[in-house]
Short mmCIF file of C-alpha atoms in Angstrom, two decimals:
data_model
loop_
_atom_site.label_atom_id
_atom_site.label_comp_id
_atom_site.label_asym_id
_atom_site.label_seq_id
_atom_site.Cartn_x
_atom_site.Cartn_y
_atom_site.Cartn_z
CA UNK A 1 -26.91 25.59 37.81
CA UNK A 2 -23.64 26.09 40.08
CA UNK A 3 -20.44 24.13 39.26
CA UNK A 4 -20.93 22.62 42.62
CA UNK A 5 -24.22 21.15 41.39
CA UNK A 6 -22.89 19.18 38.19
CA UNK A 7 -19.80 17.80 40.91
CA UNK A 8 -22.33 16.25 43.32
CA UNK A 9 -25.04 15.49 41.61
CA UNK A 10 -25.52 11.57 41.36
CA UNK A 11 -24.61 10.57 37.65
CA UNK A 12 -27.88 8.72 35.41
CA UNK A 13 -27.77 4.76 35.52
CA UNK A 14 -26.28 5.50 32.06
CA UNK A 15 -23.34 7.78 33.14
CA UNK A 16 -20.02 6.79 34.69
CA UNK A 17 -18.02 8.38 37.44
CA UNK A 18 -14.63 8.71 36.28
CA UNK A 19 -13.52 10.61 39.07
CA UNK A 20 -14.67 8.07 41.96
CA UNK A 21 -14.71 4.57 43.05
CA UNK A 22 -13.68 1.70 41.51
CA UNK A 23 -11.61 2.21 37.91
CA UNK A 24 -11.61 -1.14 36.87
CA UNK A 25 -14.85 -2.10 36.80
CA UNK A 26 -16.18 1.30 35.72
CA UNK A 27 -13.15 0.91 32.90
CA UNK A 28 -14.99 -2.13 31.76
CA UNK A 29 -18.54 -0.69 31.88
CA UNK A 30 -17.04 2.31 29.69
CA UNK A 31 -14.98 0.57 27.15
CA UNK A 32 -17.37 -2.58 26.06
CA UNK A 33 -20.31 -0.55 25.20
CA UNK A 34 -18.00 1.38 23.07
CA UNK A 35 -16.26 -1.58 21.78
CA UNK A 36 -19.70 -3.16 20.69
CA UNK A 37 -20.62 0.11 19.10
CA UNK A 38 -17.76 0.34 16.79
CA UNK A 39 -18.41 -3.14 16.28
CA UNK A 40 -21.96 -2.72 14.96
CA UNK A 41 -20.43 0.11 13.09
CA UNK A 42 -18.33 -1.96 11.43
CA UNK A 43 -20.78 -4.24 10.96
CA UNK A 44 -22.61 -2.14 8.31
CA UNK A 45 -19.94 -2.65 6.02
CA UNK A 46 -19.55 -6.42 7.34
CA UNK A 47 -23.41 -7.21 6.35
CA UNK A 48 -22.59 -5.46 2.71
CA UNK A 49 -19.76 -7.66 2.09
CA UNK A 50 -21.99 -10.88 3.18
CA UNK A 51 -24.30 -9.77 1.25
CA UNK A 52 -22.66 -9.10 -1.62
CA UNK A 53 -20.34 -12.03 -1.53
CA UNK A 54 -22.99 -14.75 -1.39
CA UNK A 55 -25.49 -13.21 -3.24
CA UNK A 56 -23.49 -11.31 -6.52
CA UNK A 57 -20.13 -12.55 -6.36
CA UNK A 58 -16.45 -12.10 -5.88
CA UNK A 59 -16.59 -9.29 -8.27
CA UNK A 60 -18.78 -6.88 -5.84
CA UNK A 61 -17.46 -8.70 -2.91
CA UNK A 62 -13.63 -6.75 -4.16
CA UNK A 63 -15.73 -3.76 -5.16
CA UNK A 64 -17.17 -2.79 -1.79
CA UNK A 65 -14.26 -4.47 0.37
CA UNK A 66 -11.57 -2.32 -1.42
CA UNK A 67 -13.08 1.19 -0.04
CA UNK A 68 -12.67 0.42 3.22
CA UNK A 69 -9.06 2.31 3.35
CA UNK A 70 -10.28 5.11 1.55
CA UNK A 71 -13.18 6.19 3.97
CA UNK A 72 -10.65 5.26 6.74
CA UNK A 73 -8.45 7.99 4.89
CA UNK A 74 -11.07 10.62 4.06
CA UNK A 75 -13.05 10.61 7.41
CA UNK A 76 -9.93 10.32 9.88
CA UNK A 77 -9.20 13.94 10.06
CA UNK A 78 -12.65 14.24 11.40
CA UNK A 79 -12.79 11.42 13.97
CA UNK A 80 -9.83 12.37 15.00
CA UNK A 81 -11.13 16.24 15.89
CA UNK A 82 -14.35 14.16 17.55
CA UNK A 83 -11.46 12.14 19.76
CA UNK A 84 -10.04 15.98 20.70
CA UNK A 85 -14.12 17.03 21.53
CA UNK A 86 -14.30 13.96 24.08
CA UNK A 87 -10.85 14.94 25.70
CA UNK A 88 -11.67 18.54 26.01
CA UNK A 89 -15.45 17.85 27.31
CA UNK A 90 -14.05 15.38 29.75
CA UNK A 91 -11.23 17.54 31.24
CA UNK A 92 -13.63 20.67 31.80
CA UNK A 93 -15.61 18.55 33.77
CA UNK A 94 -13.13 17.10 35.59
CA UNK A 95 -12.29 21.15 36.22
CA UNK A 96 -16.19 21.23 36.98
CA UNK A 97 -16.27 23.96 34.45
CA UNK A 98 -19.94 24.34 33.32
CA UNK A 99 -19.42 27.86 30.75
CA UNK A 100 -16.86 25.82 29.22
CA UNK A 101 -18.31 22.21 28.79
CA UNK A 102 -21.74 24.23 27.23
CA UNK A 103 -19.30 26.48 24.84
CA UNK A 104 -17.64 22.76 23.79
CA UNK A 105 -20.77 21.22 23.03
CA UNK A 106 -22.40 23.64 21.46
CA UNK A 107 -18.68 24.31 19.03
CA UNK A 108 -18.97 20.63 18.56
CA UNK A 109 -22.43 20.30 16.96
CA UNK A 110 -21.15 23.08 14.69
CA UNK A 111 -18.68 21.58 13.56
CA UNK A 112 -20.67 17.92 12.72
CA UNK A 113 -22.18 19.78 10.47
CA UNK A 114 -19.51 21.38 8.53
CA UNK A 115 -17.41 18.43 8.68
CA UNK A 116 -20.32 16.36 6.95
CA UNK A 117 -21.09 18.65 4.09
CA UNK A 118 -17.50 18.70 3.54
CA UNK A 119 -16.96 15.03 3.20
CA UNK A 120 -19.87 14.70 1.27
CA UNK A 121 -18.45 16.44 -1.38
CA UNK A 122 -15.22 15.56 -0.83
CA UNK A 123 -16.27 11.78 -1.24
CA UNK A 124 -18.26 11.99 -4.60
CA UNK A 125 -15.67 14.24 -6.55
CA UNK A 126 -12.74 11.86 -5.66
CA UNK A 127 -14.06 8.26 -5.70
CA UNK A 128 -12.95 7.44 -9.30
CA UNK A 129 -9.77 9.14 -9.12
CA UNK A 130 -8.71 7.80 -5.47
CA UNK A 131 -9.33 3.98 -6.91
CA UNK A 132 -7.90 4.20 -10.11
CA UNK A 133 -4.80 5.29 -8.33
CA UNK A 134 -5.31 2.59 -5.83
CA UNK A 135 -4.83 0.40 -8.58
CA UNK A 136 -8.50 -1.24 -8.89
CA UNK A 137 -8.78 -4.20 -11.25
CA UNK A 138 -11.38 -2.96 -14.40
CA UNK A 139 -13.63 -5.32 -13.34
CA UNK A 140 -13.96 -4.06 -10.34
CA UNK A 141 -13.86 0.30 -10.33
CA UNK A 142 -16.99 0.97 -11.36
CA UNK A 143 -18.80 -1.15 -9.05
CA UNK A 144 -16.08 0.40 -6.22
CA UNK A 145 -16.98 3.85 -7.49
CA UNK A 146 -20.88 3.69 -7.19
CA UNK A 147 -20.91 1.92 -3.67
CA UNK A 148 -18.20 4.89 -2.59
CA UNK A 149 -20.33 7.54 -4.29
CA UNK A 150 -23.03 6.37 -2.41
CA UNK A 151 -22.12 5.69 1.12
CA UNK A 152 -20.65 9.11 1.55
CA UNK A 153 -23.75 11.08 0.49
CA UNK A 154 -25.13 9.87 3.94
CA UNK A 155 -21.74 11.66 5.63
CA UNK A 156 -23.37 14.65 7.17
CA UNK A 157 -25.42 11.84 9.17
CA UNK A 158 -22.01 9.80 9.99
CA UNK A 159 -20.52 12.68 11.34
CA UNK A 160 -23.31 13.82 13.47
CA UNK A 161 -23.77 10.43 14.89
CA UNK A 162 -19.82 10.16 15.96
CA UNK A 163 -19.69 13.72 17.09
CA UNK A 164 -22.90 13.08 19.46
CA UNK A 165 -21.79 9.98 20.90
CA UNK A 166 -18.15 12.08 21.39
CA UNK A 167 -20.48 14.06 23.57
CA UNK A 168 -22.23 11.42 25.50
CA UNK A 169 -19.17 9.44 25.78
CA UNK A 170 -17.50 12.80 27.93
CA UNK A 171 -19.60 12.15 30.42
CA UNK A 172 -19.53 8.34 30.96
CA UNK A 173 -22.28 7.30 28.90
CA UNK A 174 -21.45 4.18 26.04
CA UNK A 175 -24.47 2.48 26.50
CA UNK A 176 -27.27 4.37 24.69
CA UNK A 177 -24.59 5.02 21.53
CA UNK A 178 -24.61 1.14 21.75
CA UNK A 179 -28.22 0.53 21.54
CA UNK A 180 -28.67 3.11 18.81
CA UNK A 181 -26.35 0.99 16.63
CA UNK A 182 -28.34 -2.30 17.75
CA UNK A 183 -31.31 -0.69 15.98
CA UNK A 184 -29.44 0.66 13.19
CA UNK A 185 -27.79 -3.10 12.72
CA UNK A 186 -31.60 -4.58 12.38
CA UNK A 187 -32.46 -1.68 9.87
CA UNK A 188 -29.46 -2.19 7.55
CA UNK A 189 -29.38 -5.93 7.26
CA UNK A 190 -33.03 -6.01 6.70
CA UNK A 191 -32.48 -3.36 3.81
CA UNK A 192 -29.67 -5.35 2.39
CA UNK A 193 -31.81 -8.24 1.93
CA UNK A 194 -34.67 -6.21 0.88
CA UNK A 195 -32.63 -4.44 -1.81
CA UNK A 196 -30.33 -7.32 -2.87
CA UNK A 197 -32.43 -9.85 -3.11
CA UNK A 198 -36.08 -8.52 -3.95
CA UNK A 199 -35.31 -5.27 -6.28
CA UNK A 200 -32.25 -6.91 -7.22
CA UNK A 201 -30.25 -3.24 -6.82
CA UNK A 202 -26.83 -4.91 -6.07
CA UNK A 203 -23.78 -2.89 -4.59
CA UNK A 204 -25.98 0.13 -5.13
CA UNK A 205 -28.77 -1.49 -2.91
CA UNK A 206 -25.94 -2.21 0.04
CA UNK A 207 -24.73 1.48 -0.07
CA UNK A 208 -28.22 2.46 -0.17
CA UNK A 209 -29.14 0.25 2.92
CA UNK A 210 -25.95 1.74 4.75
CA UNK A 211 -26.90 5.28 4.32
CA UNK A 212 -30.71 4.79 5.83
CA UNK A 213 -29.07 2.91 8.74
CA UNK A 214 -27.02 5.79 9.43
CA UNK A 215 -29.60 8.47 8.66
CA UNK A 216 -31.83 6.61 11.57
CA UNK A 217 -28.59 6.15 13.72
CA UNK A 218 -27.60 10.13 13.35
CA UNK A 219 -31.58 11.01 14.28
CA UNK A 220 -31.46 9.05 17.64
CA UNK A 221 -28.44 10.59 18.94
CA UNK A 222 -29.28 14.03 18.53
CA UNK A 223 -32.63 13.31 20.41
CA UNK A 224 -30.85 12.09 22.84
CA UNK A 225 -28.70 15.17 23.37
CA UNK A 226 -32.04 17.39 23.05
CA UNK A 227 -33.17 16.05 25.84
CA UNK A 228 -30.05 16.06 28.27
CA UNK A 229 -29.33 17.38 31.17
CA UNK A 230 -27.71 20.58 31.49
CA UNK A 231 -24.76 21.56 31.10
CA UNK A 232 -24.83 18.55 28.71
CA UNK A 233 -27.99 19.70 26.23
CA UNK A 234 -27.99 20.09 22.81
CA UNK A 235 -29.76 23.74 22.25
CA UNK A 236 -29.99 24.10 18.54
CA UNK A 237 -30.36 27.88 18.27
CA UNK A 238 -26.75 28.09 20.15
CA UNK A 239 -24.72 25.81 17.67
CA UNK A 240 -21.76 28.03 16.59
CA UNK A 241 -18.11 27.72 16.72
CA UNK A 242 -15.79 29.15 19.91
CA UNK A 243 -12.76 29.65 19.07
CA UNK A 244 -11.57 28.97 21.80
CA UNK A 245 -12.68 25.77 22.28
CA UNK A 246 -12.33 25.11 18.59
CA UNK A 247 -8.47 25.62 18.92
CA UNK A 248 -8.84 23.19 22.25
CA UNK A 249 -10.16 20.50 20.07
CA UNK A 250 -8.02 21.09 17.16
CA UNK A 251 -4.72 20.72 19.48
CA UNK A 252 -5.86 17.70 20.47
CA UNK A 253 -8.02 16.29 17.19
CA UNK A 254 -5.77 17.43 14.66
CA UNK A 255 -2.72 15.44 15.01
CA UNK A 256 -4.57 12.27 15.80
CA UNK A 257 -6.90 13.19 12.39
CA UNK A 258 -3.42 13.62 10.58
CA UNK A 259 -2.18 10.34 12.34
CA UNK A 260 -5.51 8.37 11.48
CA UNK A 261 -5.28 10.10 7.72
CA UNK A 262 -1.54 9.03 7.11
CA UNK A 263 -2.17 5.83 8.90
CA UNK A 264 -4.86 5.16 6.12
CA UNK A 265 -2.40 6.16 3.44
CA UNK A 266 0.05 4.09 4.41
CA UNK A 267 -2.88 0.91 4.32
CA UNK A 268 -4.41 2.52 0.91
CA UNK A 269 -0.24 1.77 -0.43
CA UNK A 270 -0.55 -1.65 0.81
CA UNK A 271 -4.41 -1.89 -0.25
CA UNK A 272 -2.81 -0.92 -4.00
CA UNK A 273 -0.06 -3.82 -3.72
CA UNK A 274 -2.66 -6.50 -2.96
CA UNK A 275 -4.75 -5.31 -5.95
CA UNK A 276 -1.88 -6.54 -7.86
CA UNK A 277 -2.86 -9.95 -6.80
CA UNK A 278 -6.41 -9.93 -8.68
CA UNK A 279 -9.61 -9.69 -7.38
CA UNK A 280 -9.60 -12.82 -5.47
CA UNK A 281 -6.27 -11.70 -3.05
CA UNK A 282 -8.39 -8.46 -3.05
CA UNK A 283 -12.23 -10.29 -1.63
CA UNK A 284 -10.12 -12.39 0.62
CA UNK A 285 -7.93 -9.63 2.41
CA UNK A 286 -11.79 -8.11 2.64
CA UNK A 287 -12.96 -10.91 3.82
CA UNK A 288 -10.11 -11.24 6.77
CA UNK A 289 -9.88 -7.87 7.55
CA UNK A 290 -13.58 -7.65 9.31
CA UNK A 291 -12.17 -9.82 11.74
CA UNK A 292 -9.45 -7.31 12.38
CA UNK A 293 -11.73 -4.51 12.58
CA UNK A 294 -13.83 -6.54 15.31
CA UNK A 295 -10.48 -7.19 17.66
CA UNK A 296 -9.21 -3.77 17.02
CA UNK A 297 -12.56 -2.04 17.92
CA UNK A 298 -11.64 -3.70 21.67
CA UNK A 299 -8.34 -2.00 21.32
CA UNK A 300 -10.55 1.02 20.40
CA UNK A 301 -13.19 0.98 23.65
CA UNK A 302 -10.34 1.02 25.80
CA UNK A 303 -8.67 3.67 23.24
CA UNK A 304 -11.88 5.83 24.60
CA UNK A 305 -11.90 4.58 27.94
CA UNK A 306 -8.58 5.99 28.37
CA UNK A 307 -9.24 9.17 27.08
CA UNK A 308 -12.15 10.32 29.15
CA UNK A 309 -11.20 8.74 32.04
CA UNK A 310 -7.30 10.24 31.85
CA UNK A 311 -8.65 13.96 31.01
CA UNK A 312 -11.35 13.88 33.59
CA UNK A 313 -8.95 12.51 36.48
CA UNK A 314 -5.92 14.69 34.74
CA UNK A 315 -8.15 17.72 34.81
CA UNK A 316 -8.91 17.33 38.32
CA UNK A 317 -5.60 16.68 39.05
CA UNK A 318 -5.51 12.80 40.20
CA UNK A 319 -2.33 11.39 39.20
CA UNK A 320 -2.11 8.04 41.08
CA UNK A 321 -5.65 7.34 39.00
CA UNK A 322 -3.87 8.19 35.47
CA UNK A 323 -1.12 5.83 35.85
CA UNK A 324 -3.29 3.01 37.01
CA UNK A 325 -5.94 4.44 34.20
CA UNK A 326 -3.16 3.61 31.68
CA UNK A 327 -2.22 -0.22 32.89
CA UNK A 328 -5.80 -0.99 33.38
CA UNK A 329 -6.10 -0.17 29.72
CA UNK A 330 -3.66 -1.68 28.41
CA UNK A 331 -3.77 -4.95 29.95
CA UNK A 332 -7.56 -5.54 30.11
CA UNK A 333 -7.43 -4.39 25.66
CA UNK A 334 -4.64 -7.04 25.20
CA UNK A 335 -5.84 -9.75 26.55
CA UNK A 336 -9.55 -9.52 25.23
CA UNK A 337 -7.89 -8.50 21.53
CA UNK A 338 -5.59 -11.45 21.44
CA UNK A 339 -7.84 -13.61 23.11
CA UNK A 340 -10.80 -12.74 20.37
CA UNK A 341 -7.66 -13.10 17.45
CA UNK A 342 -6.69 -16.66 17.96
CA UNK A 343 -10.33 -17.75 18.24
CA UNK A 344 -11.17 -16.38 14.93
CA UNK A 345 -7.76 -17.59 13.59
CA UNK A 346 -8.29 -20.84 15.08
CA UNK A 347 -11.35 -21.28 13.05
CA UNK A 348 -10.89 -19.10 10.31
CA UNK A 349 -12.45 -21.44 7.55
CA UNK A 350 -15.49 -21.23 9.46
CA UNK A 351 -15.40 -17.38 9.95
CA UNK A 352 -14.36 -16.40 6.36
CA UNK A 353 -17.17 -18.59 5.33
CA UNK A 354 -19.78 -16.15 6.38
CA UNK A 355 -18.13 -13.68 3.82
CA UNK A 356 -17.19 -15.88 0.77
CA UNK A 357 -17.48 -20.27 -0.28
CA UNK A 358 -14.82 -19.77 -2.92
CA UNK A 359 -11.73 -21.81 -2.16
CA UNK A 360 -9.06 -18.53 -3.22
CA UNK A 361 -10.96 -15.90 -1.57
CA UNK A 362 -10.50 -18.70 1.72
CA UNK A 363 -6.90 -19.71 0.65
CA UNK A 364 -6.07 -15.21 0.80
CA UNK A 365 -8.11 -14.74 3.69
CA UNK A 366 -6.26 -17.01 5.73
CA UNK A 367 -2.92 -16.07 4.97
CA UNK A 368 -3.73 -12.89 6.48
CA UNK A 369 -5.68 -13.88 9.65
CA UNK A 370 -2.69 -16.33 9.98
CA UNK A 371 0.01 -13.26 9.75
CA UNK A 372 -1.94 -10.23 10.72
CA UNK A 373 -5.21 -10.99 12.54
CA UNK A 374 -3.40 -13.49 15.51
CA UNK A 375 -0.47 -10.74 16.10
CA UNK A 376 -3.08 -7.92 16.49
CA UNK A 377 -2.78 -7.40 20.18
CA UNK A 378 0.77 -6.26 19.84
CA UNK A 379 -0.90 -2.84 18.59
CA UNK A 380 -1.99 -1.99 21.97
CA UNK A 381 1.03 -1.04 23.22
CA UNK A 382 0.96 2.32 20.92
CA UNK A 383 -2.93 2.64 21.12
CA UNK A 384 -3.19 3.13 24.83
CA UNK A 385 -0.01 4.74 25.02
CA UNK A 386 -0.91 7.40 22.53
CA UNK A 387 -4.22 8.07 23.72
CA UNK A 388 -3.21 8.34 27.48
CA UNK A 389 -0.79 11.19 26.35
CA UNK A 390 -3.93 12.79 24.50
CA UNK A 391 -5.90 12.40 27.20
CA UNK A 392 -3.23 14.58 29.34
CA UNK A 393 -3.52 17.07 26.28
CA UNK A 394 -0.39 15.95 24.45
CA UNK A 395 -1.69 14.73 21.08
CA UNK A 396 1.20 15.42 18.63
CA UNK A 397 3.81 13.69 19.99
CA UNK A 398 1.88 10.01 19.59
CA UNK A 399 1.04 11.55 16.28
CA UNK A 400 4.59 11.75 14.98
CA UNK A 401 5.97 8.26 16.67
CA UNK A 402 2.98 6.59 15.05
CA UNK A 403 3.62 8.26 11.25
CA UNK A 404 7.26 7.33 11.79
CA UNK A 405 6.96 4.01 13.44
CA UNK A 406 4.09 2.09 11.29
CA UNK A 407 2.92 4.56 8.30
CA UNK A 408 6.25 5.84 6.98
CA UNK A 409 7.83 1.73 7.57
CA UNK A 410 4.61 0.47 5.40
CA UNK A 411 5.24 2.85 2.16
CA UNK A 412 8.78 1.88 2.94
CA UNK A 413 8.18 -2.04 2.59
CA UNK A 414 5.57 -1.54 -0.38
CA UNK A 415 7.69 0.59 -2.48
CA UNK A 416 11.56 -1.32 -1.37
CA UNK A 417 10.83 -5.05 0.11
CA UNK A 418 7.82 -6.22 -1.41
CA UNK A 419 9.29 -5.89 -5.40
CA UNK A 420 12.64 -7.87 -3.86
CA UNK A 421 11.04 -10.41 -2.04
CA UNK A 422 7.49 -11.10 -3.81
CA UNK A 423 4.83 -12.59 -2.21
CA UNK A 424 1.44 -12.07 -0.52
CA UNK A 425 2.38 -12.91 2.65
CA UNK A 426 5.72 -11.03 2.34
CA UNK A 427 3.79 -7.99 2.09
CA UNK A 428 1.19 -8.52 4.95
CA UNK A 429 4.68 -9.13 7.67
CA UNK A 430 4.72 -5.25 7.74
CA UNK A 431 1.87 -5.43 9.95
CA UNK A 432 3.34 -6.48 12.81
CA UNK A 433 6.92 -5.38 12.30
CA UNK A 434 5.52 -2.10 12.08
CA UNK A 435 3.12 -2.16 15.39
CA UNK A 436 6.40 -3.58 17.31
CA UNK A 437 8.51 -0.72 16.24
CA UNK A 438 5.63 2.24 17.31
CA UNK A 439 4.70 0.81 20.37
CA UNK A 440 8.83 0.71 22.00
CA UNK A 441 8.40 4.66 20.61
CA UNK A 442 4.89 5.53 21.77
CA UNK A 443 4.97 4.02 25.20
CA UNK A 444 8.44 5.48 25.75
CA UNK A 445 7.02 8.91 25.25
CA UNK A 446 4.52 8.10 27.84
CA UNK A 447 7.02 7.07 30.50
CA UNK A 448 8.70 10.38 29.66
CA UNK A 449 5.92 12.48 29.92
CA UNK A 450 4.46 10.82 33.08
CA UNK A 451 7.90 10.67 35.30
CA UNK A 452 7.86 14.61 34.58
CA UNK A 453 4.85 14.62 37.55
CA UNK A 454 5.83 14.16 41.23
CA UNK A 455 2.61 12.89 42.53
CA UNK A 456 3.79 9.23 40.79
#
């Protein structure tokens, strides 16, 4: 097949032209497919915590909502090589380079693999030590522990599944990764019931339920890719690492892993102060903080939007269509994430309900949908930034304004404001002081980067 082929050929109902016609709309028809996929992501851990807090108590509730940060900070270095895969995919076809795009896709399966066995281990040797340090209540660690131990035994499957739908998301396609995840929704909330309230398994049953749905979820997605078209295909006796390509991603994926790891750190520090507050601070910041996932996965389809649609247009050398790439993005992820915010925080008695009846678990939840949740839109302004400068191959620079600007400030108001000025909600304002201060140094590294081009 001739480069020329895979420029003209008309892209699958599923696929998106980056390169042609209308942004905007094709923006939208990229990034909320991806937004509801993170969502229903996210939503395996959501149905646990329902689960759990209505059917075994605050106690489990805390012990599965506390390992959120810590799979945020063990898997990050990962995602953030699958975010460098997408780039690097999307600007050799916006170079119509087929040699390249098969050498990428073939490095990245490769390197699912790898990256799965690793966290696999990685996960069940350091799950008791990471949440001791964390500082989780007695009551709570061992429960924490086996529901950690669990989930990550299913990584190899995780990994596959995010580094396949890097793939498909390359060329425009959010929708099948979308309905993959509607299916794998059904399967785990049907196992959560099954588990929790017929064997009786508790937080063991709700890992156990998470793993299958991603087991299923990892098997779809590489069907998919075995049956793609070419240059896109998955050919399993051609999985191996180029280097080349490799050190492509890794330029790219390493300094937003590093970001996403250190970003996780700094929450893990703030996770450990709101342990202090007993398990009831700790199910209610749980509680709350699914809502925050939801709005920030919008942040995160246009996150992706960005990034394909920048490398592809920056590969082939479109300018004018990167800068209005950029504003689209930005504007169109604000306004849904602080629209979505205020709803939830409007009603948040009725929201946290779904997750927990208990009058402090509501009372700690609020707080932080009050403080954190409603000002969540602000973080845009770094997000898009940062990954329109990765999407024009400049990764570390985003990198070091956002460890500077929100993960150093957090450790720096756990360890120095927080024991002068005590208080729950004293400790939750670093959330938005902290996205204010990265986004005025993220998005001016963007207007540096992009006056350095003439065509603007």
């Amino acid at each position: 097949m001739s480069d020329t082929t895979i420029a003209s050929k008309k892209p699958k109902s599923n696929e998106i032209d980056m390169l042609n016609g209308p942004l905007f709309k094709n923006i939208l028809f990229f990034a909320l497919p991806l937004a509801a996929s993170s969502l229903l992501q996210e939503l395996f851990n959501s149905i646990d915590i329902a689960v759990v807090g209505h059917f075994i108590g605050s106690e489990a509730l805390a012990a599965v909502g506390s390992n959120a940060p810590v799979i945020g900070l063990l898997i990050n270095l990962f995602l953030g090589i699958s975010m460098g895969a997408c780039a690097i995919i999307s600007n050799h076809i916006g170079q119509q380079d087929h040699r390249s795009i098969c050498n990428a896709i073939n490095t990245v399966g490769m390197v699912a693999i790898i990256s799965g066995i690793f966290l696999l281990i990685l996960g069940v040797l350091v799950a008791r030590p990471i949440l001791t340090w964390m500082g989780t209540p007695p009551e709570v660690l061992d429960e924490a522990v086996k529901y950690l131990r669990i989930y990550f035994l299913a990584m190899p499957f995780i990994m596959v599944f995010n580094f396949g739908a890097a793939i498909l998301r390359s060329i425009g396609d959010t929708r099948r990764p979308l309905y993959i995840l509607v299916m794998a929704g059904i399967i785990n909330t049907l196992l959560n019931l099954l588990f929790v309230l017929v064997f009786h398994m508790g937080v063991s049953g709700v890992a156990i339920a998470t793993g299958i749905a991603n087991i299923f979820s990892a098997m779809l997605i590489v069907r998919l890719l075995l049956k793609e078209k070419e240059p896109y295909r998955l050919h399993p006796n051609r999985i191996k690492i180029n280097f080349t390509e490799l050190s492509r991603m890794l330029k790219i994926g390493v300094p937003a892993g590093i970001q996403g790891m250190i970003f996780s750190i700094s929450n893990v520090v703030v996770q450990s102060s709101i342990n202090s507050y007993g398990a009831d601070a700790i199910a209610g910041s749980a509680a709350a903080l699914n809502f925050e996932y939801y709005t920030y996965f919008i942040i995160q389809g246009f996150n992706g939007a960005a990034i394909s649609f920048i490398a592809q247009n920056y590969g082939a050398g479109k300018m004018d269509r990167v800068h209005r790439i950029f504003w689209i993005c930005m504007g169109a992820s604000a306004g849904l994430c602080a629209a979505f915010s205020w709803v939830f925080t409007w009603q948040h008695s009725f929201f946290l309900g779904f997750f927990s009846d208990m009058p402090m678990v509501q009372h700690f939840g609020s707080i932080r949908m009050h403080i954190v949740l409603a000002l969540q839109f602000i973080a845009c302004s770094y997000e898009i930034a940062g990954s329109s400068l990765r999407g024009m191959g400049k990764s570390l620079t985003p990198a070091l304004m956002t460890v500077i600007g929100t993960c150093m400030l957090r450790i720096i108001w756990v360890y120095c404001v927080s024991p002068v000025w005590r208080g729950y909600d004293v400790l939750l304002y670093v959330y938005p002081i902290s996205w204010v201060v990265t986004g005025i140094l993220v998005v001016t590294a963007y207007w540096l980067t992009i006056r350095k081009h003439p065509a603007l």
